[in-house]
Amino acid sequence: MAKTILTVDDSRTIREMLKAALLDAGMEVVQAEDGVHGLEVLETCDPDVIITDINMPRMDGFGFIEAVRGSERHRAIPILVLTTESVDEKKDRARRAGASGWIIKPFDPVKLVTAINRVAA
């Protein structure tokens, strides 16, 4: 059965690139434009993995990860952070919030799919 991936990113370009890479890998894709929208989308689906940006309007990735981890229903979903940020302090903060992994933009589709398969095994 195909994995369902929720992507949360305020960049339409990144959302489209993620969608193309994930569809090519045989995965289903659900999209959200920021953390607030991501939480709304989570009310209607149960993804196998979430991929989120950090720097977004309304609710950033840190707040989104904390909200997902605080949800009984979604607490165990692996969360990969996809961001231009490579600062160790931000990685540590994401890990403390509950992120499962970290991918730097621009992403390599093969490495992205490998990371998804690793956390959703």
CSV table of N, CA, C and O in Angstrom, one decimal:
chain,number,residue,atom,x,y,z
A,1,MET,N,0.8,-1.2,0.0
A,1,MET,CA,0.0,0.0,0.0
A,1,MET,C,0.9,1.3,0.0
A,1,MET,O,1.9,1.3,0.7
A,2,ALA,N,0.5,2.2,-0.8
A,2,ALA,CA,1.3,3.5,-0.9
A,2,ALA,C,1.3,4.3,0.4
A,2,ALA,O,0.3,4.3,1.1
A,3,LYS,N,2.4,4.8,0.7
A,3,LYS,CA,2.6,5.7,1.9
A,3,LYS,C,1.9,7.0,1.5
A,3,LYS,O,2.0,7.5,0.4
A,4,THR,N,1.2,7.6,2.5
A,4,THR,CA,0.7,8.9,2.4
A,4,THR,C,1.6,9.9,3.1
A,4,THR,O,1.9,9.7,4.3
A,5,ILE,N,2.0,11.0,2.4
A,5,ILE,CA,2.9,12.0,2.9
A,5,ILE,C,2.2,13.3,3.0
A,5,ILE,O,1.6,13.8,2.0
A,6,LEU,N,2.2,14.0,4.2
A,6,LEU,CA,1.7,15.3,4.3
A,6,LEU,C,2.9,16.3,4.2
A,6,LEU,O,3.9,16.2,4.9
A,7,THR,N,2.9,17.2,3.2
A,7,THR,CA,3.9,18.2,3.1
A,7,THR,C,3.4,19.5,3.5
A,7,THR,O,2.3,19.9,3.2
A,8,VAL,N,4.2,20.2,4.4
A,8,VAL,CA,3.8,21.5,4.9
A,8,VAL,C,4.9,22.5,4.6
A,8,VAL,O,6.0,22.5,5.1
A,9,ASP,N,4.6,23.4,3.6
A,9,ASP,CA,5.6,24.4,3.2
A,9,ASP,C,4.8,25.6,2.6
A,9,ASP,O,3.9,25.4,1.8
A,10,ASP,N,5.3,26.8,2.9
A,10,ASP,CA,4.6,28.0,2.4
A,10,ASP,C,5.0,28.3,0.9
A,10,ASP,O,4.4,29.1,0.3
A,11,SER,N,6.0,27.6,0.4
A,11,SER,CA,6.5,27.8,-1.0
A,11,SER,C,5.8,26.9,-1.9
A,11,SER,O,5.9,25.7,-1.8
A,12,ARG,N,5.0,27.5,-2.8
A,12,ARG,CA,4.3,26.7,-3.8
A,12,ARG,C,5.3,25.9,-4.7
A,12,ARG,O,5.0,24.7,-5.0
A,13,THR,N,6.4,26.5,-5.0
A,13,THR,CA,7.4,25.8,-5.8
A,13,THR,C,7.9,24.5,-5.1
A,13,THR,O,8.0,23.4,-5.7
A,14,ILE,N,8.2,24.7,-3.8
A,14,ILE,CA,8.7,23.5,-3.0
A,14,ILE,C,7.6,22.4,-2.9
A,14,ILE,O,7.9,21.2,-3.1
A,15,ARG,N,6.4,22.9,-2.7
A,15,ARG,CA,5.3,21.9,-2.6
A,15,ARG,C,5.1,21.1,-3.9
A,15,ARG,O,5.0,19.9,-3.8
A,16,GLU,N,5.3,21.8,-5.0
A,16,GLU,CA,5.1,21.1,-6.3
A,16,GLU,C,6.3,20.2,-6.5
A,16,GLU,O,6.1,19.1,-7.1
A,17,MET,N,7.5,20.6,-6.2
A,17,MET,CA,8.7,19.7,-6.3
A,17,MET,C,8.6,18.5,-5.4
A,17,MET,O,8.9,17.4,-5.9
A,18,LEU,N,8.1,18.7,-4.2
A,18,LEU,CA,7.9,17.5,-3.3
A,18,LEU,C,6.8,16.6,-3.9
A,18,LEU,O,7.0,15.4,-3.9
A,19,LYS,N,5.7,17.2,-4.3
A,19,LYS,CA,4.6,16.4,-4.9
A,19,LYS,C,5.1,15.5,-6.1
A,19,LYS,O,4.9,14.3,-6.1
A,20,ALA,N,5.9,16.2,-7.0
A,20,ALA,CA,6.4,15.4,-8.1
A,20,ALA,C,7.3,14.3,-7.7
A,20,ALA,O,7.2,13.2,-8.2
A,21,ALA,N,8.2,14.6,-6.8
A,21,ALA,CA,9.2,13.5,-6.4
A,21,ALA,C,8.5,12.4,-5.7
A,21,ALA,O,8.8,11.2,-5.9
A,22,LEU,N,7.5,12.7,-4.8
A,22,LEU,CA,6.8,11.7,-4.0
A,22,LEU,C,5.9,10.9,-4.9
A,22,LEU,O,5.8,9.7,-4.8
A,23,LEU,N,5.2,11.5,-5.8
A,23,LEU,CA,4.3,10.8,-6.8
A,23,LEU,C,5.1,9.8,-7.6
A,23,LEU,O,4.7,8.7,-7.9
A,24,ASP,N,6.3,10.3,-8.1
A,24,ASP,CA,7.2,9.5,-8.9
A,24,ASP,C,7.6,8.2,-8.1
A,24,ASP,O,7.9,7.2,-8.7
A,25,ALA,N,7.7,8.3,-6.8
A,25,ALA,CA,8.1,7.2,-5.9
A,25,ALA,C,6.9,6.4,-5.5
A,25,ALA,O,7.0,5.5,-4.7
A,26,GLY,N,5.7,6.7,-6.1
A,26,GLY,CA,4.5,5.9,-5.8
A,26,GLY,C,3.8,6.2,-4.5
A,26,GLY,O,3.1,5.4,-4.0
A,27,MET,N,4.1,7.4,-4.0
A,27,MET,CA,3.5,7.8,-2.7
A,27,MET,C,2.3,8.7,-3.0
A,27,MET,O,2.2,9.3,-4.0
A,28,GLU,N,1.4,8.8,-2.0
A,28,GLU,CA,0.3,9.7,-2.1
A,28,GLU,C,0.7,11.0,-1.4
A,28,GLU,O,1.4,10.9,-0.4
A,29,VAL,N,0.2,12.1,-1.8
A,29,VAL,CA,0.6,13.4,-1.3
A,29,VAL,C,-0.6,14.3,-0.9
A,29,VAL,O,-1.5,14.4,-1.6
A,30,VAL,N,-0.5,14.8,0.4
A,30,VAL,CA,-1.5,15.7,0.9
A,30,VAL,C,-0.7,17.0,1.2
A,30,VAL,O,0.4,16.9,1.8
A,31,GLN,N,-1.2,18.2,0.8
A,31,GLN,CA,-0.4,19.4,1.0
A,31,GLN,C,-1.0,20.4,1.9
A,31,GLN,O,-2.2,20.5,2.0
A,32,ALA,N,-0.2,21.2,2.6
A,32,ALA,CA,-0.6,22.3,3.4
A,32,ALA,C,0.4,23.5,3.3
A,32,ALA,O,1.5,23.2,3.0
A,33,GLU,N,-0.1,24.7,3.4
A,33,GLU,CA,0.6,25.9,3.1
A,33,GLU,C,1.4,26.4,4.3
A,33,GLU,O,2.3,27.3,4.2
A,34,ASP,N,1.0,26.0,5.5
A,34,ASP,CA,1.7,26.5,6.7
A,34,ASP,C,1.3,25.6,7.9
A,34,ASP,O,0.5,24.7,7.7
A,35,GLY,N,1.8,25.9,9.1
A,35,GLY,CA,1.5,25.0,10.2
A,35,GLY,C,0.1,25.0,10.6
A,35,GLY,O,-0.5,23.9,10.9
A,36,VAL,N,-0.6,26.1,10.6
A,36,VAL,CA,-2.0,26.2,10.9
A,36,VAL,C,-2.8,25.3,9.9
A,36,VAL,O,-3.6,24.5,10.3
A,37,HIS,N,-2.5,25.5,8.6
A,37,HIS,CA,-3.2,24.7,7.6
A,37,HIS,C,-2.9,23.2,7.8
A,37,HIS,O,-3.7,22.3,7.6
A,38,GLY,N,-1.6,22.9,8.1
A,38,GLY,CA,-1.2,21.6,8.3
A,38,GLY,C,-2.0,20.9,9.4
A,38,GLY,O,-2.4,19.7,9.3
A,39,LEU,N,-2.2,21.6,10.5
A,39,LEU,CA,-3.1,21.0,11.6
A,39,LEU,C,-4.5,20.8,11.1
A,39,LEU,O,-5.1,19.8,11.5
A,40,GLU,N,-5.0,21.7,10.3
A,40,GLU,CA,-6.4,21.5,9.8
A,40,GLU,C,-6.4,20.3,8.9
A,40,GLU,O,-7.4,19.5,9.0
A,41,VAL,N,-5.4,20.1,8.0
A,41,VAL,CA,-5.4,19.0,7.1
A,41,VAL,C,-5.3,17.7,7.9
A,41,VAL,O,-5.9,16.6,7.6
A,42,LEU,N,-4.5,17.7,9.0
A,42,LEU,CA,-4.4,16.5,9.9
A,42,LEU,C,-5.7,16.0,10.5
A,42,LEU,O,-5.8,14.8,10.8
A,43,GLU,N,-6.7,16.9,10.5
A,43,GLU,CA,-8.0,16.5,11.1
A,43,GLU,C,-8.7,15.5,10.1
A,43,GLU,O,-9.6,14.8,10.4
A,44,THR,N,-8.3,15.6,8.8
A,44,THR,CA,-9.0,14.8,7.8
A,44,THR,C,-8.1,13.6,7.2
A,44,THR,O,-8.6,12.9,6.3
A,45,CYS,N,-6.9,13.5,7.7
A,45,CYS,CA,-6.1,12.4,7.2
A,45,CYS,C,-5.1,11.9,8.2
A,45,CYS,O,-4.9,12.5,9.2
A,46,ASP,N,-4.6,10.7,8.0
A,46,ASP,CA,-3.6,10.1,8.9
A,46,ASP,C,-2.3,9.7,8.0
A,46,ASP,O,-2.2,8.6,7.6
A,47,PRO,N,-1.5,10.7,7.8
A,47,PRO,CA,-0.3,10.4,6.9
A,47,PRO,C,0.7,9.5,7.6
A,47,PRO,O,0.7,9.3,8.8
A,48,ASP,N,1.5,8.8,6.8
A,48,ASP,CA,2.5,7.9,7.3
A,48,ASP,C,3.8,8.7,7.7
A,48,ASP,O,4.5,8.3,8.6
A,49,VAL,N,4.0,9.8,7.0
A,49,VAL,CA,5.1,10.7,7.3
A,49,VAL,C,4.7,12.2,7.0
A,49,VAL,O,3.9,12.4,6.1
A,50,ILE,N,5.2,13.1,7.8
A,50,ILE,CA,5.0,14.5,7.6
A,50,ILE,C,6.3,15.1,7.2
A,50,ILE,O,7.4,14.9,7.9
A,51,ILE,N,6.3,16.0,6.2
A,51,ILE,CA,7.5,16.8,5.9
A,51,ILE,C,7.2,18.2,6.1
A,51,ILE,O,6.2,18.7,5.5
A,52,THR,N,7.9,18.9,6.9
A,52,THR,CA,7.6,20.3,7.2
A,52,THR,C,8.7,21.3,7.0
A,52,THR,O,9.9,20.9,7.3
A,53,ASP,N,8.5,22.5,6.6
A,53,ASP,CA,9.4,23.6,6.5
A,53,ASP,C,9.5,24.1,8.0
A,53,ASP,O,8.6,23.8,8.8
A,54,ILE,N,10.5,24.9,8.2
A,54,ILE,CA,10.6,25.6,9.5
A,54,ILE,C,10.0,27.0,9.4
A,54,ILE,O,9.2,27.5,10.2
A,55,ASN,N,10.5,27.8,8.5
A,55,ASN,CA,10.2,29.2,8.4
A,55,ASN,C,8.9,29.4,7.5
A,55,ASN,O,8.9,29.4,6.3
A,56,MET,N,7.8,29.6,8.2
A,56,MET,CA,6.5,29.8,7.6
A,56,MET,C,5.7,30.8,8.3
A,56,MET,O,5.9,31.0,9.5
A,57,PRO,N,4.7,31.5,7.6
A,57,PRO,CA,3.8,32.4,8.3
A,57,PRO,C,2.8,31.7,9.2
A,57,PRO,O,2.7,30.5,9.1
A,58,ARG,N,2.1,32.4,10.0
A,58,ARG,CA,1.0,32.0,10.9
A,58,ARG,C,1.5,31.0,12.0
A,58,ARG,O,1.4,31.3,13.2
A,59,MET,N,2.1,29.9,11.6
A,59,MET,CA,2.7,28.9,12.6
A,59,MET,C,3.9,28.3,11.9
A,59,MET,O,3.9,27.7,10.9
A,60,ASP,N,5.1,28.5,12.6
A,60,ASP,CA,6.3,27.9,12.0
A,60,ASP,C,6.4,26.4,12.3
A,60,ASP,O,5.6,25.8,12.9
A,61,GLY,N,7.5,25.8,11.7
A,61,GLY,CA,7.6,24.4,11.8
A,61,GLY,C,7.8,23.9,13.2
A,61,GLY,O,7.3,22.8,13.6
A,62,PHE,N,8.5,24.7,14.1
A,62,PHE,CA,8.7,24.3,15.5
A,62,PHE,C,7.3,24.2,16.2
A,62,PHE,O,7.0,23.2,16.8
A,63,GLY,N,6.5,25.2,16.0
A,63,GLY,CA,5.1,25.2,16.6
A,63,GLY,C,4.3,24.0,16.1
A,63,GLY,O,3.5,23.4,16.8
A,64,PHE,N,4.4,23.8,14.8
A,64,PHE,CA,3.6,22.7,14.1
A,64,PHE,C,4.1,21.4,14.7
A,64,PHE,O,3.2,20.5,15.1
A,65,ILE,N,5.4,21.1,14.8
A,65,ILE,CA,5.9,19.8,15.3
A,65,ILE,C,5.4,19.6,16.7
A,65,ILE,O,4.9,18.6,17.1
A,66,GLU,N,5.5,20.7,17.5
A,66,GLU,CA,5.1,20.6,18.9
A,66,GLU,C,3.6,20.3,19.0
A,66,GLU,O,3.1,19.5,19.8
A,67,ALA,N,2.8,20.9,18.2
A,67,ALA,CA,1.3,20.7,18.2
A,67,ALA,C,1.0,19.2,17.7
A,67,ALA,O,0.1,18.6,18.3
A,68,VAL,N,1.7,18.7,16.7
A,68,VAL,CA,1.5,17.3,16.3
A,68,VAL,C,1.9,16.4,17.4
A,68,VAL,O,1.2,15.4,17.7
A,69,ARG,N,3.0,16.6,18.0
A,69,ARG,CA,3.5,15.7,19.1
A,69,ARG,C,2.6,15.8,20.3
A,69,ARG,O,2.5,14.9,21.1
A,70,GLY,N,1.8,16.9,20.5
A,70,GLY,CA,0.9,17.0,21.6
A,70,GLY,C,-0.5,16.4,21.3
A,70,GLY,O,-1.3,16.3,22.2
A,71,SER,N,-0.7,15.9,20.1
A,71,SER,CA,-1.9,15.3,19.7
A,71,SER,C,-1.9,13.8,19.9
A,71,SER,O,-1.0,13.1,19.4
A,72,GLU,N,-2.8,13.3,20.7
A,72,GLU,CA,-2.9,11.8,20.9
A,72,GLU,C,-2.9,11.0,19.6
A,72,GLU,O,-2.2,10.0,19.5
A,73,ARG,N,-3.7,11.5,18.7
A,73,ARG,CA,-3.9,10.8,17.4
A,73,ARG,C,-2.7,10.8,16.5
A,73,ARG,O,-2.5,9.8,15.8
A,74,HIS,N,-1.9,11.9,16.5
A,74,HIS,CA,-0.8,12.0,15.5
A,74,HIS,C,0.6,12.0,16.2
A,74,HIS,O,1.5,12.1,15.4
A,75,ARG,N,0.6,11.8,17.4
A,75,ARG,CA,1.9,11.8,18.2
A,75,ARG,C,3.0,11.0,17.6
A,75,ARG,O,4.2,11.4,17.6
A,76,ALA,N,2.7,9.8,17.0
A,76,ALA,CA,3.7,8.9,16.6
A,76,ALA,C,4.1,9.0,15.1
A,76,ALA,O,5.0,8.3,14.7
A,77,ILE,N,3.5,9.9,14.4
A,77,ILE,CA,3.9,10.1,13.0
A,77,ILE,C,5.3,10.6,12.8
A,77,ILE,O,5.6,11.7,13.4
A,78,PRO,N,6.1,10.0,12.1
A,78,PRO,CA,7.5,10.5,11.8
A,78,PRO,C,7.4,11.9,11.1
A,78,PRO,O,6.6,12.1,10.3
A,79,ILE,N,8.2,12.9,11.6
A,79,ILE,CA,8.3,14.2,11.0
A,79,ILE,C,9.7,14.5,10.5
A,79,ILE,O,10.6,14.5,11.3
A,80,LEU,N,9.8,14.8,9.2
A,80,LEU,CA,11.0,15.2,8.6
A,80,LEU,C,11.0,16.7,8.4
A,80,LEU,O,10.0,17.2,7.8
A,81,VAL,N,12.0,17.4,8.8
A,81,VAL,CA,12.1,18.8,8.5
A,81,VAL,C,12.9,19.1,7.2
A,81,VAL,O,13.9,18.5,7.0
A,82,LEU,N,12.3,19.9,6.3
A,82,LEU,CA,12.9,20.2,5.1
A,82,LEU,C,13.0,21.7,5.0
A,82,LEU,O,12.1,22.4,5.0
A,83,THR,N,14.3,22.2,5.1
A,83,THR,CA,14.5,23.6,5.3
A,83,THR,C,15.8,24.1,4.7
A,83,THR,O,16.7,23.2,4.4
A,84,THR,N,16.0,25.3,4.5
A,84,THR,CA,17.3,25.9,4.0
A,84,THR,C,18.2,26.1,5.2
A,84,THR,O,19.4,26.3,5.1
A,85,GLU,N,17.7,26.0,6.4
A,85,GLU,CA,18.4,26.1,7.7
A,85,GLU,C,19.3,24.9,7.9
A,85,GLU,O,18.9,23.8,7.8
A,86,SER,N,20.6,25.2,8.2
A,86,SER,CA,21.5,24.1,8.5
A,86,SER,C,22.2,24.3,9.8
A,86,SER,O,23.2,23.6,10.1
A,87,VAL,N,21.8,25.3,10.6
A,87,VAL,CA,22.4,25.6,11.8
A,87,VAL,C,22.1,24.5,12.9
A,87,VAL,O,21.0,24.1,13.0
A,88,ASP,N,23.1,24.1,13.6
A,88,ASP,CA,23.0,23.0,14.6
A,88,ASP,C,22.0,23.4,15.6
A,88,ASP,O,21.2,22.5,16.1
A,89,GLU,N,21.9,24.6,16.0
A,89,GLU,CA,21.0,25.1,17.1
A,89,GLU,C,19.5,24.8,16.6
A,89,GLU,O,18.7,24.4,17.4
A,90,LYS,N,19.3,25.1,15.4
A,90,LYS,CA,17.9,24.9,14.8
A,90,LYS,C,17.6,23.4,14.7
A,90,LYS,O,16.5,23.0,15.0
A,91,LYS,N,18.6,22.6,14.3
A,91,LYS,CA,18.4,21.2,14.3
A,91,LYS,C,18.1,20.6,15.7
A,91,LYS,O,17.2,19.8,15.8
A,92,ASP,N,18.8,21.1,16.6
A,92,ASP,CA,18.6,20.6,18.0
A,92,ASP,C,17.2,21.0,18.5
A,92,ASP,O,16.5,20.2,19.1
A,93,ARG,N,16.8,22.3,18.2
A,93,ARG,CA,15.5,22.7,18.6
A,93,ARG,C,14.4,21.8,17.9
A,93,ARG,O,13.4,21.5,18.6
A,94,ALA,N,14.6,21.5,16.6
A,94,ALA,CA,13.6,20.7,15.9
A,94,ALA,C,13.6,19.3,16.6
A,94,ALA,O,12.5,18.7,16.7
A,95,ARG,N,14.7,18.7,16.9
A,95,ARG,CA,14.8,17.4,17.5
A,95,ARG,C,14.0,17.4,18.9
A,95,ARG,O,13.3,16.5,19.2
A,96,ARG,N,14.3,18.5,19.7
A,96,ARG,CA,13.6,18.6,21.0
A,96,ARG,C,12.1,18.7,20.8
A,96,ARG,O,11.4,18.2,21.6
A,97,ALA,N,11.7,19.4,19.7
A,97,ALA,CA,10.3,19.6,19.5
A,97,ALA,C,9.6,18.2,19.0
A,97,ALA,O,8.5,18.0,19.2
A,98,GLY,N,10.5,17.3,18.5
A,98,GLY,CA,10.0,16.0,18.1
A,98,GLY,C,10.2,15.6,16.7
A,98,GLY,O,9.7,14.6,16.2
A,99,ALA,N,11.1,16.3,16.0
A,99,ALA,CA,11.4,16.0,14.6
A,99,ALA,C,12.2,14.6,14.5
A,99,ALA,O,13.0,14.4,15.4
A,100,SER,N,11.9,13.9,13.5
A,100,SER,CA,12.5,12.6,13.3
A,100,SER,C,13.8,12.7,12.4
A,100,SER,O,14.7,11.8,12.5
A,101,GLY,N,13.9,13.7,11.6
A,101,GLY,CA,15.0,13.9,10.7
A,101,GLY,C,15.1,15.2,10.1
A,101,GLY,O,14.1,16.0,10.3
A,102,TRP,N,16.1,15.5,9.3
A,102,TRP,CA,16.4,16.9,8.8
A,102,TRP,C,16.9,16.8,7.4
A,102,TRP,O,17.9,16.0,7.2
A,103,ILE,N,16.3,17.5,6.4
A,103,ILE,CA,16.8,17.5,5.1
A,103,ILE,C,16.9,18.9,4.6
A,103,ILE,O,16.1,19.8,4.8
A,104,ILE,N,18.1,19.2,4.0
A,104,ILE,CA,18.4,20.6,3.5
A,104,ILE,C,17.9,20.8,2.1
A,104,ILE,O,18.0,19.9,1.2
A,105,LYS,N,17.2,22.0,1.9
A,105,LYS,CA,16.8,22.4,0.6
A,105,LYS,C,18.1,23.0,-0.1
A,105,LYS,O,18.9,23.6,0.5
A,106,PRO,N,18.2,22.8,-1.4
A,106,PRO,CA,17.3,22.0,-2.3
A,106,PRO,C,17.5,20.5,-2.0
A,106,PRO,O,18.7,20.1,-1.8
A,107,PHE,N,16.5,19.8,-2.1
A,107,PHE,CA,16.6,18.4,-1.7
A,107,PHE,C,16.8,17.5,-3.0
A,107,PHE,O,16.5,17.8,-4.1
A,108,ASP,N,17.5,16.3,-2.7
A,108,ASP,CA,17.7,15.3,-3.7
A,108,ASP,C,16.5,14.3,-3.6
A,108,ASP,O,16.3,13.7,-2.5
A,109,PRO,N,15.7,14.2,-4.6
A,109,PRO,CA,14.5,13.3,-4.5
A,109,PRO,C,14.8,11.9,-4.0
A,109,PRO,O,14.1,11.3,-3.3
A,110,VAL,N,15.9,11.3,-4.5
A,110,VAL,CA,16.3,10.0,-4.1
A,110,VAL,C,16.6,9.9,-2.6
A,110,VAL,O,16.1,9.0,-1.8
A,111,LYS,N,17.3,10.9,-2.1
A,111,LYS,CA,17.6,11.0,-0.6
A,111,LYS,C,16.4,11.2,0.2
A,111,LYS,O,16.2,10.7,1.3
A,112,LEU,N,15.5,12.0,-0.4
A,112,LEU,CA,14.2,12.3,0.3
A,112,LEU,C,13.4,11.0,0.5
A,112,LEU,O,12.9,10.7,1.6
A,113,VAL,N,13.2,10.3,-0.6
A,113,VAL,CA,12.5,9.0,-0.5
A,113,VAL,C,13.2,8.0,0.4
A,113,VAL,O,12.5,7.3,1.2
A,114,THR,N,14.5,8.0,0.4
A,114,THR,CA,15.2,7.1,1.3
A,114,THR,C,15.0,7.5,2.7
A,114,THR,O,14.7,6.6,3.6
A,115,ALA,N,15.0,8.8,3.0
A,115,ALA,CA,14.7,9.2,4.4
A,115,ALA,C,13.3,8.9,4.8
A,115,ALA,O,13.1,8.4,6.0
A,116,ILE,N,12.3,9.0,3.9
A,116,ILE,CA,10.9,8.7,4.2
A,116,ILE,C,10.8,7.2,4.6
A,116,ILE,O,10.2,6.8,5.6
A,117,ASN,N,11.4,6.4,3.7
A,117,ASN,CA,11.4,4.9,3.9
A,117,ASN,C,12.1,4.5,5.2
A,117,ASN,O,11.7,3.6,5.9
A,118,ARG,N,13.1,5.2,5.6
A,118,ARG,CA,13.8,4.9,6.8
A,118,ARG,C,13.0,5.2,8.0
A,118,ARG,O,12.9,4.4,9.0
A,119,VAL,N,12.3,6.4,8.1
A,119,VAL,CA,11.5,6.7,9.3
A,119,VAL,C,10.1,6.1,9.3
A,119,VAL,O,9.5,5.9,10.4
A,120,ALA,N,9.6,5.6,8.1
A,120,ALA,CA,8.3,5.0,8.1
A,120,ALA,C,8.3,3.5,7.9
A,120,ALA,O,7.3,2.9,7.5
A,121,ALA,N,9.5,2.9,8.2
A,121,ALA,CA,9.6,1.5,8.0
A,121,ALA,C,8.7,0.7,9.0
A,121,ALA,O,8.5,1.1,10.1
